[in-house]
Short mmCIF file of C-alpha atoms and ligand atoms in Angstrom, two decimals:
data_model
loop_
_atom_site.label_atom_id
_atom_site.label_comp_id
_atom_site.label_asym_id
_atom_site.label_seq_id
_atom_site.Cartn_x
_atom_site.Cartn_y
_atom_site.Cartn_z
CA MET A 629 -4.95 21.28 -27.48
CA SER A 630 -6.18 17.72 -27.51
CA ASP A 631 -8.64 16.79 -30.21
CA LYS A 632 -11.88 16.08 -28.33
CA SER A 633 -13.25 13.98 -31.22
CA TRP A 634 -10.84 11.25 -30.12
CA ASN A 635 -12.90 9.88 -27.31
CA VAL A 636 -10.31 7.61 -25.77
CA SER A 637 -9.83 6.29 -22.23
CA PHE A 638 -7.76 7.97 -19.55
CA GLU A 639 -5.11 5.24 -19.88
CA THR A 640 -4.76 5.95 -23.59
CA LYS A 641 -4.63 9.73 -23.07
CA CYS A 642 -1.69 9.12 -20.70
CA GLN A 643 0.32 7.90 -23.69
CA GLY A 644 0.31 11.41 -25.09
CA MET A 645 -0.94 10.65 -28.57
CA ASN A 646 -3.05 12.81 -30.83
CA LEU A 647 -1.72 16.20 -29.86
CA ASP A 648 -1.12 19.32 -31.83
CA VAL A 649 2.65 19.47 -31.50
CA GLU A 650 4.06 17.80 -34.61
CA ASP A 651 7.45 16.10 -34.60
CA LYS A 652 8.70 15.73 -38.13
CA TYR A 653 10.55 12.44 -37.47
CA HIS A 654 7.55 10.88 -35.69
CA ALA A 655 9.57 10.00 -32.60
CA ILE A 656 7.65 7.77 -30.19
CA SER A 657 9.28 9.49 -27.24
CA PHE A 658 8.49 13.16 -27.63
CA PRO A 659 11.71 15.19 -28.22
CA ILE A 660 13.20 17.48 -25.62
CA TYR A 661 13.43 20.88 -27.27
CA GLN A 662 16.31 22.01 -25.09
CA THR A 663 16.47 25.50 -26.54
CA ALA A 664 16.02 28.95 -25.08
CA THR A 665 15.01 30.57 -28.33
CA PHE A 666 13.74 29.86 -31.87
CA SER A 667 14.77 31.53 -35.12
CA HIS A 668 12.20 33.40 -37.18
CA PRO A 669 11.62 32.34 -40.80
CA GLY A 670 11.41 36.05 -41.74
CA LEU A 671 10.29 39.45 -40.53
CA GLY A 672 6.94 39.19 -38.82
CA GLU A 673 7.00 35.39 -39.09
CA SER A 674 7.17 32.71 -36.39
CA SER A 675 7.35 28.91 -36.31
CA GLY A 676 4.78 29.17 -33.52
CA TYR A 677 7.58 29.25 -30.93
CA ASP A 678 9.73 32.30 -30.24
CA TYR A 679 11.26 32.05 -26.76
CA SER A 680 11.03 29.23 -24.20
CA ARG A 681 9.96 31.39 -21.25
CA GLN A 682 6.81 31.99 -23.28
CA SER A 683 6.33 28.58 -24.88
CA ASN A 684 8.29 25.49 -25.82
CA PRO A 685 7.17 22.43 -27.84
CA THR A 686 8.03 19.87 -25.12
CA ARG A 687 6.14 21.92 -22.56
CA SER A 688 3.22 22.40 -24.97
CA GLN A 689 3.02 18.64 -25.48
CA LEU A 690 2.88 18.12 -21.71
CA GLU A 691 0.27 20.86 -21.30
CA SER A 692 -1.94 19.26 -23.94
CA ILE A 693 -1.70 15.89 -22.21
CA LEU A 694 -2.59 17.39 -18.85
CA ALA A 695 -5.50 19.42 -20.21
CA GLY A 696 -6.83 16.17 -21.68
CA LEU A 697 -6.48 14.29 -18.39
CA GLU A 698 -8.33 16.99 -16.42
CA ASN A 699 -10.97 17.57 -19.11
CA GLY A 700 -9.88 21.19 -19.39
CA SER A 701 -9.42 23.38 -22.44
CA ALA A 702 -5.86 24.29 -21.42
CA ALA A 703 -3.14 23.52 -18.90
CA LEU A 704 -0.09 25.57 -17.96
CA ALA A 705 3.07 23.92 -16.64
CA PHE A 706 5.17 25.69 -13.98
CA SER A 707 8.54 25.12 -12.34
CA SER A 708 6.80 23.91 -9.14
CA GLY A 709 3.41 23.53 -7.56
CA MET A 710 4.14 26.64 -5.51
CA SER A 711 5.01 28.68 -8.59
CA ALA A 712 1.69 27.60 -10.15
CA ILE A 713 -0.19 28.81 -7.05
CA THR A 714 1.88 32.01 -6.82
CA THR A 715 1.07 32.83 -10.43
CA LEU A 716 -2.61 32.10 -9.89
CA PHE A 717 -2.75 34.52 -6.96
CA GLU A 718 -1.34 37.28 -9.17
CA LEU A 719 -4.91 37.39 -10.51
CA PHE A 720 -5.80 39.08 -7.21
CA GLY A 721 -4.72 42.42 -5.76
CA PRO A 722 -5.13 44.82 -2.83
CA GLY A 723 -8.55 44.61 -1.19
CA ASP A 724 -9.47 41.30 -2.81
CA HIS A 725 -10.70 38.56 -0.51
CA VAL A 726 -10.23 34.80 -0.82
CA VAL A 727 -11.88 32.08 1.28
CA ILE A 728 -9.47 29.21 1.98
CA ASP A 729 -10.07 25.88 3.59
CA GLU A 730 -8.56 25.59 7.07
CA ASP A 731 -6.76 22.32 6.26
CA LEU A 732 -4.33 23.02 3.40
CA TYR A 733 -0.82 22.16 2.30
CA GLY A 734 1.57 24.08 4.59
CA GLY A 735 3.42 25.75 1.72
CA SER A 736 0.18 27.21 0.39
CA VAL A 737 -0.69 28.60 3.82
CA ARG A 738 2.78 30.16 4.05
CA LEU A 739 2.35 31.78 0.61
CA PHE A 740 -1.06 33.21 1.56
CA ASP A 741 0.03 34.40 5.03
CA ARG A 742 3.47 35.76 4.26
CA ILE A 743 3.38 36.88 0.64
CA CYS A 744 -0.18 37.38 -0.56
CA LYS A 745 -1.24 39.29 2.58
CA LYS A 746 1.66 41.69 2.01
CA ARG A 747 0.13 42.40 -1.38
CA GLY A 748 -3.15 43.37 0.31
CA ILE A 749 -5.12 40.19 -0.34
CA ASN A 750 -7.35 39.25 2.60
CA PHE A 751 -8.18 35.70 3.60
CA SER A 752 -10.89 33.95 5.61
CA ARG A 753 -10.43 30.39 6.80
CA ALA A 754 -13.36 28.00 6.89
CA ASP A 755 -13.90 24.28 7.21
CA LEU A 756 -15.33 23.94 3.74
CA SER A 757 -16.15 20.27 4.29
CA THR A 758 -18.81 21.17 6.87
CA GLU A 759 -19.46 24.93 6.98
CA ASP A 760 -21.82 26.88 4.77
CA ILE A 761 -19.83 29.05 2.41
CA GLU A 762 -22.42 31.82 1.88
CA GLY A 763 -21.61 33.63 5.11
CA TYR A 764 -17.98 34.01 4.10
CA ILE A 765 -18.53 35.55 0.68
CA THR A 766 -18.44 39.35 0.56
CA ASP A 767 -18.48 41.85 -2.32
CA GLU A 768 -14.67 41.67 -2.32
CA THR A 769 -14.46 37.87 -2.52
CA LYS A 770 -12.73 36.73 -5.67
CA ALA A 771 -12.12 33.04 -5.02
CA VAL A 772 -12.65 29.99 -2.85
CA TYR A 773 -9.62 27.72 -2.51
CA LEU A 774 -9.54 24.14 -1.26
CA GLU A 775 -8.08 20.64 -1.39
CA THR A 776 -10.21 17.51 -1.17
CA PRO A 777 -9.48 15.21 0.52
CA THR A 778 -7.46 17.59 2.68
CA ASN A 779 -3.84 17.23 3.67
CA PRO A 780 -3.35 15.54 6.10
CA MET A 781 -6.74 15.21 7.82
CA MET A 782 -8.64 13.85 4.78
CA HIS A 783 -11.73 16.02 5.12
CA VAL A 784 -13.84 15.65 2.00
CA THR A 785 -15.54 18.70 0.47
CA ASP A 786 -18.48 18.59 -1.92
CA ILE A 787 -17.06 20.34 -5.00
CA ALA A 788 -20.32 20.47 -6.98
CA LYS A 789 -22.23 21.92 -4.03
CA LEU A 790 -19.65 24.68 -3.58
CA ALA A 791 -19.52 25.31 -7.33
CA ALA A 792 -23.25 26.03 -7.37
CA VAL A 793 -22.64 28.86 -4.88
CA THR A 794 -19.43 30.24 -6.41
CA LYS A 795 -21.00 30.29 -9.89
CA GLU A 796 -24.01 32.23 -8.62
CA LYS A 797 -21.77 34.73 -6.78
CA GLY A 798 -19.30 35.08 -9.66
CA VAL A 799 -16.39 33.83 -7.57
CA LEU A 800 -13.66 31.48 -8.82
CA LEU A 801 -13.60 27.97 -7.36
CA ILE A 802 -10.02 26.68 -7.17
CA VAL A 803 -9.28 23.05 -6.28
CA ASP A 804 -5.80 21.71 -5.54
CA ASN A 805 -6.22 18.17 -6.90
CA THR A 806 -2.71 16.92 -6.03
CA PHE A 807 -3.84 14.18 -3.62
CA MET A 808 -6.23 12.53 -6.07
CA SER A 809 -4.43 13.17 -9.37
CA PRO A 810 -6.58 13.49 -12.50
CA TYR A 811 -6.90 9.71 -12.51
CA PHE A 812 -9.26 9.67 -9.53
CA GLN A 813 -10.91 13.10 -9.63
CA ASN A 814 -11.66 15.84 -12.17
CA PRO A 815 -12.79 19.03 -10.35
CA LEU A 816 -13.54 20.93 -13.60
CA ASP A 817 -16.25 18.37 -14.39
CA LEU A 818 -17.80 19.17 -10.99
CA GLY A 819 -17.87 22.92 -11.67
CA ALA A 820 -14.47 24.14 -10.44
CA ASP A 821 -12.86 26.95 -12.46
CA VAL A 822 -9.19 26.19 -11.83
CA VAL A 823 -7.43 22.95 -10.96
CA VAL A 824 -4.04 23.19 -9.25
CA HIS A 825 -1.50 20.36 -9.19
CA SER A 826 1.84 19.82 -7.64
CA GLY A 827 3.12 17.79 -10.57
CA THR A 828 5.98 16.76 -8.30
CA LYS A 829 3.67 14.20 -6.72
CA PHE A 830 1.53 11.56 -8.47
CA ILE A 831 1.70 13.11 -11.94
CA CYS A 832 5.48 12.84 -12.12
CA GLY A 833 5.34 9.85 -9.83
CA HIS A 834 9.05 9.12 -9.37
CA HIS A 835 10.28 11.69 -6.83
CA ASP A 836 12.72 13.04 -9.41
CA THR A 837 11.21 16.29 -10.72
CA ILE A 838 9.58 19.40 -9.26
CA GLY A 839 6.72 20.89 -11.25
CA GLY A 840 3.21 22.29 -11.06
CA PHE A 841 0.11 22.86 -13.18
CA LEU A 842 -2.94 25.04 -13.53
CA VAL A 843 -5.80 23.66 -15.61
CA VAL A 844 -8.78 25.74 -16.78
CA ASN A 845 -11.77 25.50 -19.03
CA ASP A 846 -12.00 29.11 -20.07
CA LYS A 847 -10.14 30.98 -22.80
CA VAL A 848 -10.07 34.35 -21.01
CA LEU A 849 -8.71 32.85 -17.81
CA GLU A 850 -6.13 30.88 -19.81
CA GLU A 851 -4.93 34.06 -21.54
CA LYS A 852 -4.61 35.93 -18.23
CA LEU A 853 -2.61 33.08 -16.70
CA ARG A 854 -0.34 32.70 -19.75
CA TYR A 855 0.38 36.41 -19.64
CA LEU A 856 1.28 36.14 -15.93
CA CYS A 857 3.46 33.05 -16.48
CA THR A 858 5.38 34.68 -19.33
CA THR A 859 5.81 37.86 -17.31
CA LEU A 860 6.82 36.18 -14.05
CA GLY A 861 9.02 33.71 -15.93
CA ASN A 862 8.27 30.57 -13.94
CA ALA A 863 7.29 28.03 -16.59
CA MET A 864 8.53 24.44 -16.52
CA ALA A 865 11.85 23.69 -18.22
CA PRO A 866 11.96 21.44 -21.33
CA PHE A 867 13.78 18.54 -19.69
CA ASP A 868 11.48 18.59 -16.66
CA SER A 869 8.51 18.67 -19.04
CA TRP A 870 9.86 15.55 -20.72
CA LEU A 871 10.24 13.77 -17.36
CA MET A 872 6.61 14.65 -16.57
CA ILE A 873 5.46 13.28 -19.95
CA ARG A 874 7.35 10.10 -19.19
CA GLY A 875 5.88 9.83 -15.68
CA ILE A 876 2.33 10.33 -16.93
CA ARG A 877 2.61 7.30 -19.24
CA THR A 878 2.20 5.06 -16.19
CA LEU A 879 -0.08 7.33 -14.14
CA ALA A 880 -3.14 5.09 -14.40
CA VAL A 881 -1.39 1.84 -13.47
CA ARG A 882 0.57 3.51 -10.68
CA MET A 883 -2.57 5.00 -9.14
CA GLU A 884 -4.42 1.67 -9.24
CA ARG A 885 -1.58 -0.24 -7.61
CA ALA A 886 -0.82 2.42 -5.02
CA GLN A 887 -4.49 2.57 -4.01
CA GLU A 888 -4.70 -1.20 -3.72
CA ASN A 889 -1.64 -1.20 -1.45
CA ALA A 890 -3.02 1.75 0.55
CA LEU A 891 -6.28 0.01 1.33
CA ALA A 892 -4.45 -3.12 2.53
CA ILE A 893 -2.11 -1.04 4.68
CA ALA A 894 -4.89 1.12 6.11
CA LYS A 895 -6.75 -2.05 7.14
CA HIS A 896 -3.59 -3.50 8.63
CA LEU A 897 -2.84 -0.33 10.61
CA ARG A 898 -6.30 -0.49 12.14
CA GLU A 899 -5.34 -3.84 13.64
CA CYS A 900 -2.10 -2.54 15.21
CA PRO A 901 -2.49 -2.05 18.99
CA LEU A 902 -0.17 1.01 19.08
CA VAL A 903 -2.26 2.82 16.44
CA THR A 904 -5.01 4.96 17.92
CA LYS A 905 -6.56 6.29 14.70
CA VAL A 906 -6.40 5.56 10.96
CA ILE A 907 -7.80 8.13 8.55
CA TYR A 908 -8.37 6.77 5.05
CA PRO A 909 -11.32 7.97 2.94
CA GLY A 910 -11.67 4.48 1.45
CA PHE A 911 -13.02 3.16 4.77
CA SER A 912 -16.80 2.94 4.60
CA ASP A 913 -17.02 4.54 8.07
CA HIS A 914 -14.97 7.60 6.99
CA PRO A 915 -17.32 10.64 7.07
CA GLY A 916 -16.41 11.53 3.49
CA TYR A 917 -16.75 8.03 2.04
CA GLU A 918 -20.13 8.45 0.30
CA LEU A 919 -19.16 11.86 -1.08
CA MET A 920 -15.87 10.46 -2.39
CA LYS A 921 -17.81 7.72 -4.15
CA LYS A 922 -19.99 10.38 -5.76
CA GLN A 923 -17.35 12.86 -6.89
CA ALA A 924 -14.20 10.73 -7.36
CA ARG A 925 -13.35 7.41 -8.96
CA GLY A 926 -11.19 6.21 -6.09
CA PHE A 927 -9.80 7.04 -2.66
CA GLY A 928 -6.13 7.56 -3.39
CA ALA A 929 -2.97 6.31 -1.74
CA MET A 930 -2.58 8.68 1.22
CA ILE A 931 -3.14 7.47 4.78
CA THR A 932 -2.94 9.53 7.95
CA PHE A 933 -2.65 7.71 11.25
CA GLU A 934 -2.09 8.46 14.89
CA VAL A 935 -0.01 6.40 17.28
CA ALA A 936 -0.25 6.16 21.06
CA SER A 937 2.77 8.35 21.90
CA PRO A 938 5.41 10.65 20.37
CA GLU A 939 8.04 8.05 21.39
CA ILE A 940 6.48 5.58 18.97
CA VAL A 941 6.74 8.22 16.24
CA ARG A 942 10.45 8.55 16.97
CA THR A 943 11.05 4.81 16.86
CA ILE A 944 9.24 4.54 13.54
CA LEU A 945 11.04 7.48 11.92
CA ASP A 946 14.48 6.50 13.27
CA ASN A 947 14.18 2.92 12.09
CA ALA A 948 12.21 3.01 8.84
CA GLN A 949 14.11 1.08 6.16
CA LEU A 950 11.76 -0.05 3.43
CA PHE A 951 9.92 3.22 3.37
CA TYR A 952 11.66 6.54 3.46
CA PHE A 953 11.23 9.22 6.08
CA ALA A 954 10.86 12.12 3.68
CA GLU A 955 8.67 15.03 2.74
CA SER A 956 6.57 14.67 -0.43
CA LEU A 957 4.19 12.06 -1.76
CA GLY A 958 2.91 10.37 -4.86
CA GLY A 959 5.98 8.41 -6.00
CA THR A 960 6.49 4.73 -6.68
CA GLU A 961 8.17 4.23 -3.31
CA THR A 962 6.40 4.64 0.04
CA LEU A 963 7.22 7.75 2.07
CA ILE A 964 6.42 8.48 5.69
CA THR A 965 6.01 12.10 6.75
CA TYR A 966 5.69 13.80 10.13
CA PRO A 967 3.33 16.69 9.33
CA ILE A 968 3.90 18.65 12.55
CA THR A 969 7.60 19.25 11.78
CA GLN A 970 7.62 18.82 8.00
CA THR A 971 4.74 19.70 5.66
CA HIS A 972 2.85 21.69 8.30
CA ALA A 973 5.75 23.27 10.22
CA GLU A 974 4.64 26.73 9.10
CA ILE A 975 1.08 26.46 10.39
CA PRO A 976 0.58 28.43 13.63
CA PRO A 977 0.35 26.10 16.71
CA GLU A 978 -3.27 27.05 17.58
CA GLN A 979 -4.29 26.29 14.02
CA LYS A 980 -2.46 22.94 14.10
CA GLU A 981 -4.23 22.03 17.31
CA LYS A 982 -7.61 23.04 15.90
CA ILE A 983 -7.09 20.89 12.80
CA GLY A 984 -5.76 17.97 14.83
CA ILE A 985 -2.13 17.91 13.68
CA THR A 986 -0.53 16.48 16.82
CA ASP A 987 2.93 15.14 17.65
CA ARG A 988 1.47 11.62 17.31
CA LEU A 989 0.27 12.04 13.73
CA LEU A 990 2.02 10.45 10.76
CA ARG A 991 1.25 10.39 7.06
CA LEU A 992 2.00 7.63 4.59
CA SER A 993 2.19 8.06 0.86
CA VAL A 994 1.87 4.48 -0.26
CA GLY A 995 3.93 3.36 -3.23
CA ILE A 996 3.75 0.42 -5.59
CA GLU A 997 6.09 -1.99 -3.78
CA GLY A 998 5.03 -5.52 -2.87
CA VAL A 999 2.33 -4.98 -0.26
CA ASP A 1000 3.52 -7.89 1.89
CA ASP A 1001 6.92 -6.23 2.25
CA LEU A 1002 5.27 -3.01 3.39
CA ILE A 1003 3.17 -4.85 5.95
CA THR A 1004 6.23 -6.73 7.24
CA GLU A 1005 8.02 -3.38 7.62
CA ILE A 1006 5.11 -1.90 9.58
CA ASP A 1007 5.02 -4.92 11.88
CA ARG A 1008 8.79 -4.71 12.42
CA LEU A 1009 8.60 -1.02 13.34
CA PHE A 1010 5.74 -1.52 15.77
CA SER A 1011 7.47 -4.45 17.44
CA LEU A 1012 10.54 -2.23 17.94
CA ALA A 1013 8.30 0.47 19.44
CA ASP A 1014 6.62 -2.11 21.66
CA LYS A 1015 9.95 -3.22 23.12
CA LYS A 1016 10.85 0.30 24.20
C1 LIG B 2587 3.53 19.49 -2.65
C2 LIG B 2587 2.23 20.19 -2.70
C3 LIG B 2587 2.14 21.50 -3.19
C4 LIG B 2587 3.37 22.29 -3.62
O1 LIG B 2587 3.96 21.74 -4.75
P1 LIG B 2587 5.56 21.82 -5.06
O2 LIG B 2587 5.64 21.06 -6.35
O3 LIG B 2587 6.27 21.16 -3.93
O4 LIG B 2587 5.91 23.24 -5.19
C5 LIG B 2587 0.89 22.07 -3.25
N1 LIG B 2587 -0.22 21.42 -2.86
C6 LIG B 2587 -0.16 20.17 -2.36
C7 LIG B 2587 -1.42 19.48 -1.94
C8 LIG B 2587 1.06 19.51 -2.27
O5 LIG B 2587 1.11 18.26 -1.78
#
């Protein structure tokens, strides 16, 4: 656990200093403890580590860093974002009820619909960015689950306002903070009980590792989740933990640069005649702008935009060179995603229509390339589309 008396900046915390995992050779790059098991000094004795499914020094180092970045008391690292969420939902059982936002990552919706429902957990969907939550909470409600800004429609939800209600009702407030990363937003500070991350995205930052996190500020909850993680056996591997530690070292500078590029690109897209809508919460006319300014320290690097026809989508995706047509987000290189067939393929059609995920909608995860190159690429793609 990070020593709170060291009141250092986020950028400094990213360097992973001052943690409780000691390396006897004082290596600057934290060692990869690539071991499945640990020998015992004697009967009834332990070095503090017994078996890597349960705990591992490289993973512990990463968990301490992440807890520090999210201002939590503890973090748990999992083999993927989905395994983090799966483990979290093992807290709930038959008859329990969870309120989920209607605009969520497609994989989470699939987990809730196909797996959790089978286990007898009931769900209600609400637009948590606009609707009052009280009407949805019953005696069986155990949690409220959301992302803000949402994926891909960028609805912004007031975390502190919801937390006031969930606290009073004794319901857990769970926030998937993947889009913002701990650099721009800390839901625990706003009253959330659990923060979820797909570490695969901004935290890792290089599109080379899959991982996930749960961060909490409560010892009892931590113990329950550690028990589940050890039992289910889905913790992050030592080498992946090391890659995450390495990625986090540049988290702050990556987020700054990616956001700067995103704002320039969002503004540029607004000027493109074939673009019918640009959704970026950093625009002062975005409905969530003021709330973002209140509860976050930035607007992130994700842009959703709509073009005039599905043919334009095809031209863009078939011809993209500088940015990659790929699922995922949060890396140093720019990715373009087609939510209707990729991230949100699993969402039922009526639901997609209700949210506004059309066949003309695209999502950009802006990287840290030279912004002029990205703008040139956008112009090239639109001029190709224009010729068709
Ligand atoms: C990618 C993602 C997940 C799932 O994480 P994996 O690491 O791919 O398992 C969950 N939530 C959000 C918002 C995501 O973008």
